[in-house]
């Protein structure tokens, strides 16, 4: 308003008639504009159009703060799972529930785990996207395990399974395995097999998603993308490795 009043006063003899407009007209128009925007937002929320207009899905991120030492402990497993479920079931509308890297250290098809998860999803009518260890179901030389991010529906359908493609040397595989007869530093005797990267889809919410599992996110070429290509980047990690430290890219 200050600049406009200066502008108007430059040729004050010629444009004196614009003074009332500058003083009152513009504020009135701006007030209508702001009021209409607020009304529009209010009505969109009231009639649930905001999902249609802004394509929003309600997302719940679950951070259970489980110490690394308790993660692979069979005694702690059920408590950890209950904690995830309790946090996921808190009141409020939700479409996607996201758990962290390696939140499920057993395959979800294990019946007692599956029952608990499907119960939770049915109560919330939501999709779970979780990190976890998965396998290809084969044995001996052909058997492979993966550090994965996958999605489950309330009907028990698996929507996608993304395999971490940049594995952490020494933690998830042993470099120069043939030369160094050492075991990797994390639980389990098998090395993980890397995936191919890429995008995944949740058609139910029309979402195209770029998953990043922990330190995949430090490779610029791997992360680079455009808004046209996708709706959401899901960047999961397991910070528990570093205990109280705040880190940038924990493996
Ligand atoms: C989860 O919630 C149930 C029921 O409220 C409670 O009994 C249980 O202790 C909770 N478990 C954890 C790990 O918080
Ligand atoms: C997804 O997109 C299709 C086609 O554009 C549309 O008909 C459908 O309503 C959309 N679904 C959601 C959940 O937004
Ligand atoms: C992914 O998360 C890490 C922290 O865990 C952060 O440093 C990094 O910038 C994130 N990457 C992207 C692409 O958002």
Short mmCIF file of C-alpha atoms and ligand atoms in Angstrom, two decimals:
data_model
loop_
_atom_site.label_atom_id
_atom_site.label_comp_id
_atom_site.label_asym_id
_atom_site.label_seq_id
_atom_site.Cartn_x
_atom_site.Cartn_y
_atom_site.Cartn_z
CA UNK A 1 0.00 0.00 0.00
CA UNK A 2 2.94 2.29 0.78
CA UNK A 3 4.42 1.94 -2.73
CA UNK A 4 1.05 2.38 -4.37
CA UNK A 5 0.39 5.59 -2.44
CA UNK A 6 3.82 6.91 -3.47
CA UNK A 7 3.08 5.92 -7.08
CA UNK A 8 -0.30 7.61 -7.07
CA UNK A 9 1.11 10.82 -5.56
CA UNK A 10 3.70 11.33 -8.34
CA UNK A 11 1.12 12.90 -10.68
CA UNK A 12 -1.21 13.97 -7.91
CA UNK A 13 -2.74 16.89 -9.95
CA UNK A 14 -3.80 14.54 -12.70
CA UNK A 15 -4.73 11.48 -10.64
CA UNK A 16 -6.25 12.98 -7.47
CA UNK A 17 -9.43 11.01 -8.12
CA UNK A 18 -7.46 7.75 -7.58
CA UNK A 19 -6.71 8.59 -3.94
CA UNK A 20 -9.90 7.14 -2.42
CA UNK A 21 -9.45 4.05 -4.53
CA UNK A 22 -5.84 3.60 -3.34
CA UNK A 23 -6.90 4.15 0.26
CA UNK A 24 -10.02 1.98 0.37
CA UNK A 25 -10.53 0.15 -2.91
CA UNK A 26 -7.44 -2.01 -2.94
CA UNK A 27 -7.72 -3.12 0.70
CA UNK A 28 -11.35 -4.10 0.01
CA UNK A 29 -10.40 -6.16 -3.03
CA UNK A 30 -7.53 -7.80 -1.15
CA UNK A 31 -9.81 -8.53 1.82
CA UNK A 32 -12.30 -10.24 -0.52
CA UNK A 33 -9.50 -12.21 -2.08
CA UNK A 34 -8.19 -13.44 1.29
CA UNK A 35 -11.72 -14.10 2.55
CA UNK A 36 -12.63 -16.11 -0.55
CA UNK A 37 -9.46 -18.17 -0.26
CA UNK A 38 -10.23 -18.98 3.39
CA UNK A 39 -13.85 -19.88 2.56
CA UNK A 40 -12.70 -22.09 -0.26
CA UNK A 41 -10.21 -23.91 1.98
CA UNK A 42 -12.83 -24.26 4.74
CA UNK A 43 -15.45 -25.71 2.39
CA UNK A 44 -12.92 -28.00 0.73
CA UNK A 45 -12.02 -29.39 4.15
CA UNK A 46 -15.63 -29.62 5.31
CA UNK A 47 -16.76 -31.58 2.26
CA UNK A 48 -13.56 -33.61 1.94
CA UNK A 49 -12.72 -32.10 -1.42
CA UNK A 50 -9.20 -31.28 -0.33
CA UNK A 51 -8.14 -34.81 -1.22
CA UNK A 52 -9.50 -34.30 -4.71
CA UNK A 53 -8.09 -30.81 -5.10
CA UNK A 54 -4.64 -31.25 -3.62
CA UNK A 55 -4.33 -35.04 -4.09
CA UNK A 56 -3.40 -35.46 -0.44
CA UNK A 57 -3.12 -38.83 1.24
CA UNK A 58 -2.84 -38.92 5.02
CA UNK A 59 0.48 -40.41 5.95
CA UNK A 60 1.54 -41.65 9.37
CA UNK A 61 5.24 -42.09 10.07
CA UNK A 62 5.98 -44.48 12.91
CA UNK A 63 9.19 -44.01 14.89
CA UNK A 64 9.32 -46.53 17.73
CA UNK A 65 12.90 -45.76 18.92
CA UNK A 66 13.95 -49.37 19.33
CA UNK A 67 17.58 -49.84 20.38
CA UNK A 68 19.65 -51.80 17.84
CA UNK A 69 20.49 -54.39 20.49
CA UNK A 70 16.78 -55.22 20.85
CA UNK A 71 16.04 -55.38 17.15
CA UNK A 72 17.15 -58.93 16.46
CA UNK A 73 16.29 -60.26 19.90
CA UNK A 74 13.54 -62.86 19.63
CA UNK A 75 12.26 -61.99 23.12
CA UNK A 76 11.91 -58.37 22.13
CA UNK A 77 10.42 -59.10 18.72
CA UNK A 78 6.78 -59.24 19.84
CA UNK A 79 7.12 -56.18 22.04
CA UNK A 80 8.64 -54.27 19.12
CA UNK A 81 5.84 -55.35 16.83
CA UNK A 82 3.18 -54.37 19.38
CA UNK A 83 4.82 -51.00 19.82
CA UNK A 84 4.74 -50.40 16.04
CA UNK A 85 1.10 -51.46 15.95
CA UNK A 86 0.10 -49.35 18.95
CA UNK A 87 1.67 -46.27 17.43
CA UNK A 88 0.08 -46.99 14.04
CA UNK A 89 -3.37 -47.36 15.56
CA UNK A 90 -3.47 -43.98 17.32
CA UNK A 91 -6.66 -42.06 16.50
CA UNK A 92 -6.96 -40.03 13.33
CA UNK A 93 -7.55 -40.54 9.65
CA UNK A 94 -4.74 -42.26 7.78
CA UNK A 95 -4.21 -43.74 4.29
CA UNK A 96 -0.59 -44.80 4.43
CA UNK A 97 1.32 -46.01 7.46
CA UNK A 98 5.08 -46.00 7.05
CA UNK A 99 7.45 -48.02 9.21
CA UNK A 100 11.22 -47.68 9.09
CA UNK A 101 14.00 -49.69 7.52
CA UNK A 102 14.12 -53.28 8.84
CA UNK A 103 11.02 -52.70 11.01
CA UNK A 104 9.99 -56.30 10.28
CA UNK A 105 12.91 -58.64 10.73
CA UNK A 106 10.84 -61.72 9.89
CA UNK A 107 8.90 -62.24 6.64
CA UNK A 108 5.36 -60.88 7.07
CA UNK A 109 3.92 -64.13 5.68
CA UNK A 110 4.75 -65.71 9.06
CA UNK A 111 1.16 -66.28 10.17
CA UNK A 112 1.15 -64.78 13.72
CA UNK A 113 2.81 -61.62 12.37
CA UNK A 114 0.51 -61.43 9.38
CA UNK A 115 -2.61 -61.71 11.56
CA UNK A 116 -1.53 -58.83 13.79
CA UNK A 117 -0.64 -56.61 10.84
CA UNK A 118 -3.82 -57.31 8.89
CA UNK A 119 -5.90 -56.61 12.00
CA UNK A 120 -4.23 -53.26 12.36
CA UNK A 121 -4.71 -52.40 8.67
CA UNK A 122 -8.36 -53.41 8.74
CA UNK A 123 -9.00 -51.28 11.84
CA UNK A 124 -7.49 -48.25 10.11
CA UNK A 125 -8.42 -49.11 6.52
CA UNK A 126 -4.87 -48.14 5.57
CA UNK A 127 -1.93 -49.43 3.58
CA UNK A 128 1.29 -50.30 5.39
CA UNK A 129 4.62 -49.50 3.77
CA UNK A 130 7.36 -51.09 5.81
CA UNK A 131 11.01 -51.92 5.70
CA UNK A 132 11.87 -55.54 6.27
CA UNK A 133 13.98 -58.50 5.36
CA UNK A 134 12.53 -60.58 2.52
CA UNK A 135 13.68 -63.63 0.58
CA UNK A 136 13.09 -65.22 -2.80
CA UNK A 137 11.86 -68.47 -1.30
CA UNK A 138 14.57 -70.63 -2.87
CA UNK A 139 17.13 -72.74 -1.06
CA UNK A 140 20.88 -73.34 -1.14
CA UNK A 141 22.85 -71.55 -3.89
CA UNK A 142 19.71 -69.98 -5.39
CA UNK A 143 18.40 -68.55 -2.11
CA UNK A 144 18.60 -64.77 -1.85
CA UNK A 145 17.66 -62.31 0.87
CA UNK A 146 16.97 -58.61 0.47
CA UNK A 147 16.73 -55.46 2.52
CA UNK A 148 13.31 -54.38 1.31
CA UNK A 149 10.54 -51.83 1.44
CA UNK A 150 7.13 -53.31 0.68
CA UNK A 151 3.46 -52.43 0.88
CA UNK A 152 0.57 -54.45 2.31
CA UNK A 153 -3.15 -53.80 1.97
CA UNK A 154 -5.87 -54.59 4.57
CA UNK A 155 -6.78 -57.55 2.32
CA UNK A 156 -3.29 -58.98 2.72
CA UNK A 157 -2.21 -58.19 -0.81
CA UNK A 158 1.40 -57.15 -1.35
CA UNK A 159 1.46 -54.10 -3.64
CA UNK A 160 5.18 -53.86 -4.28
CA UNK A 161 8.48 -55.11 -2.99
CA UNK A 162 11.48 -52.85 -3.48
CA UNK A 163 14.97 -54.19 -2.85
CA UNK A 164 17.72 -51.91 -1.60
CA UNK A 165 20.19 -51.55 -4.43
CA UNK A 166 23.14 -49.82 -2.76
CA UNK A 167 24.11 -52.22 -0.03
CA UNK A 168 26.43 -51.23 2.79
CA UNK A 169 29.84 -52.91 2.46
CA UNK A 170 30.76 -55.05 5.50
CA UNK A 171 27.27 -54.49 6.98
CA UNK A 172 25.12 -56.07 4.26
CA UNK A 173 27.65 -57.81 2.07
CA UNK A 174 31.35 -58.60 2.26
CA UNK A 175 33.39 -56.95 -0.47
CA UNK A 176 36.05 -59.27 -1.98
CA UNK A 177 34.27 -62.15 -0.37
CA UNK A 178 36.31 -64.72 -2.24
CA UNK A 179 39.57 -63.29 -0.91
CA UNK A 180 38.59 -62.38 2.65
CA UNK A 181 37.08 -65.24 4.62
CA UNK A 182 35.27 -62.88 7.00
CA UNK A 183 31.68 -62.73 8.09
CA UNK A 184 29.82 -59.44 7.76
CA UNK A 185 29.29 -57.43 10.95
CA UNK A 186 25.50 -57.66 11.19
CA UNK A 187 23.22 -60.54 12.22
CA UNK A 188 22.62 -63.42 9.81
CA UNK A 189 25.12 -65.44 7.81
CA UNK A 190 23.95 -64.64 4.29
CA UNK A 191 24.87 -61.55 2.31
CA UNK A 192 21.97 -59.50 1.02
CA UNK A 193 21.37 -59.35 -2.72
CA UNK A 194 21.00 -55.87 -4.23
CA UNK A 195 17.92 -54.74 -6.21
CA UNK A 196 17.71 -52.52 -9.30
CA UNK A 197 16.34 -49.27 -7.82
CA UNK A 198 13.47 -47.64 -9.71
CA UNK A 199 9.96 -46.55 -8.82
CA UNK A 200 6.98 -48.33 -7.25
CA UNK A 201 3.26 -47.63 -7.39
CA UNK A 202 0.30 -47.58 -5.01
CA UNK A 203 -2.56 -47.47 -7.52
CA UNK A 204 -5.21 -47.23 -4.84
CA UNK A 205 -4.02 -43.70 -4.04
CA UNK A 206 -2.63 -42.96 -7.50
CA UNK A 207 0.84 -42.61 -6.05
CA UNK A 208 4.14 -43.19 -7.79
CA UNK A 209 6.82 -43.52 -5.17
CA UNK A 210 10.60 -43.44 -5.13
CA UNK A 211 11.82 -45.56 -2.23
CA UNK A 212 15.22 -44.85 -0.71
CA UNK A 213 16.56 -47.22 1.88
CA UNK A 214 19.12 -45.52 4.12
CA UNK A 215 22.32 -44.70 2.40
CA UNK A 216 20.90 -45.04 -1.10
CA UNK A 217 19.94 -41.41 -0.51
CA UNK A 218 23.57 -40.19 -0.68
CA UNK A 219 23.98 -41.09 -4.38
CA UNK A 220 22.82 -37.99 -6.28
CA UNK A 221 22.30 -39.77 -9.60
CA UNK A 222 20.25 -42.41 -7.92
CA UNK A 223 18.02 -39.92 -6.10
CA UNK A 224 17.60 -37.33 -8.89
CA UNK A 225 14.03 -37.19 -10.16
CA UNK A 226 11.26 -34.81 -11.30
CA UNK A 227 7.83 -33.90 -10.01
CA UNK A 228 6.31 -35.29 -13.22
CA UNK A 229 7.80 -38.68 -12.59
CA UNK A 230 6.58 -39.17 -9.03
CA UNK A 231 4.44 -38.02 -6.15
CA UNK A 232 6.39 -39.12 -3.13
CA UNK A 233 9.91 -39.97 -1.99
CA UNK A 234 9.97 -42.38 0.93
CA UNK A 235 13.37 -42.27 2.58
CA UNK A 236 13.60 -44.86 5.35
CA UNK A 237 16.55 -45.53 7.59
CA UNK A 238 17.43 -47.27 10.80
CA UNK A 239 19.05 -44.65 13.01
CA UNK A 240 19.40 -47.08 15.90
CA UNK A 241 22.87 -48.12 14.73
CA UNK A 242 24.21 -44.82 16.02
CA UNK A 243 22.42 -44.81 19.35
CA UNK A 244 22.25 -41.20 20.64
CA UNK A 245 24.22 -39.68 17.76
CA UNK A 246 22.46 -37.65 15.09
CA UNK A 247 23.77 -38.91 11.78
CA UNK A 248 23.26 -38.05 8.16
CA UNK A 249 23.11 -41.40 6.41
CA UNK A 250 23.07 -44.31 8.81
CA UNK A 251 23.36 -47.70 7.10
C1 LIG B 1 0.13 -51.87 23.20
O1 LIG B 1 -1.18 -51.57 23.61
C2 LIG B 1 -1.74 -52.57 24.45
C3 LIG B 1 -3.22 -52.23 24.67
O2 LIG B 1 -3.36 -50.87 24.96
C4 LIG B 1 -0.95 -52.62 25.76
O3 LIG B 1 -1.48 -53.62 26.60
C5 LIG B 1 0.49 -52.97 25.42
O4 LIG B 1 1.29 -52.90 26.59
C6 LIG B 1 1.07 -52.00 24.38
N1 LIG B 1 2.35 -52.52 24.00
C7 LIG B 1 3.43 -51.75 23.84
C8 LIG B 1 4.69 -52.45 23.49
O5 LIG B 1 3.40 -50.55 23.98
C1 LIG B 2 -6.88 -42.15 -9.63
O1 LIG B 2 -6.88 -41.69 -10.97
C2 LIG B 2 -8.03 -42.12 -11.71
C3 LIG B 2 -7.84 -41.68 -13.13
O2 LIG B 2 -7.21 -40.45 -13.23
C4 LIG B 2 -9.30 -41.56 -11.06
O3 LIG B 2 -10.44 -42.02 -11.75
C5 LIG B 2 -9.38 -42.04 -9.62
O4 LIG B 2 -10.48 -41.47 -8.96
C6 LIG B 2 -8.11 -41.67 -8.87
N1 LIG B 2 -8.16 -42.28 -7.54
C7 LIG B 2 -7.83 -41.63 -6.41
C8 LIG B 2 -7.92 -42.41 -5.15
O5 LIG B 2 -7.48 -40.47 -6.40
C1 LIG B 3 17.17 -39.17 3.55
O1 LIG B 3 17.29 -39.16 4.95
C2 LIG B 3 18.57 -38.78 5.42
C3 LIG B 3 18.57 -38.85 6.92
O2 LIG B 3 18.36 -40.11 7.37
C4 LIG B 3 18.88 -37.38 4.95
O3 LIG B 3 20.19 -37.02 5.36
C5 LIG B 3 18.82 -37.31 3.44
O4 LIG B 3 18.99 -35.99 3.00
C6 LIG B 3 17.46 -37.81 2.96
N1 LIG B 3 17.49 -37.86 1.51
C7 LIG B 3 16.55 -37.34 0.73
C8 LIG B 3 16.74 -37.51 -0.74
O5 LIG B 3 15.56 -36.80 1.20
#
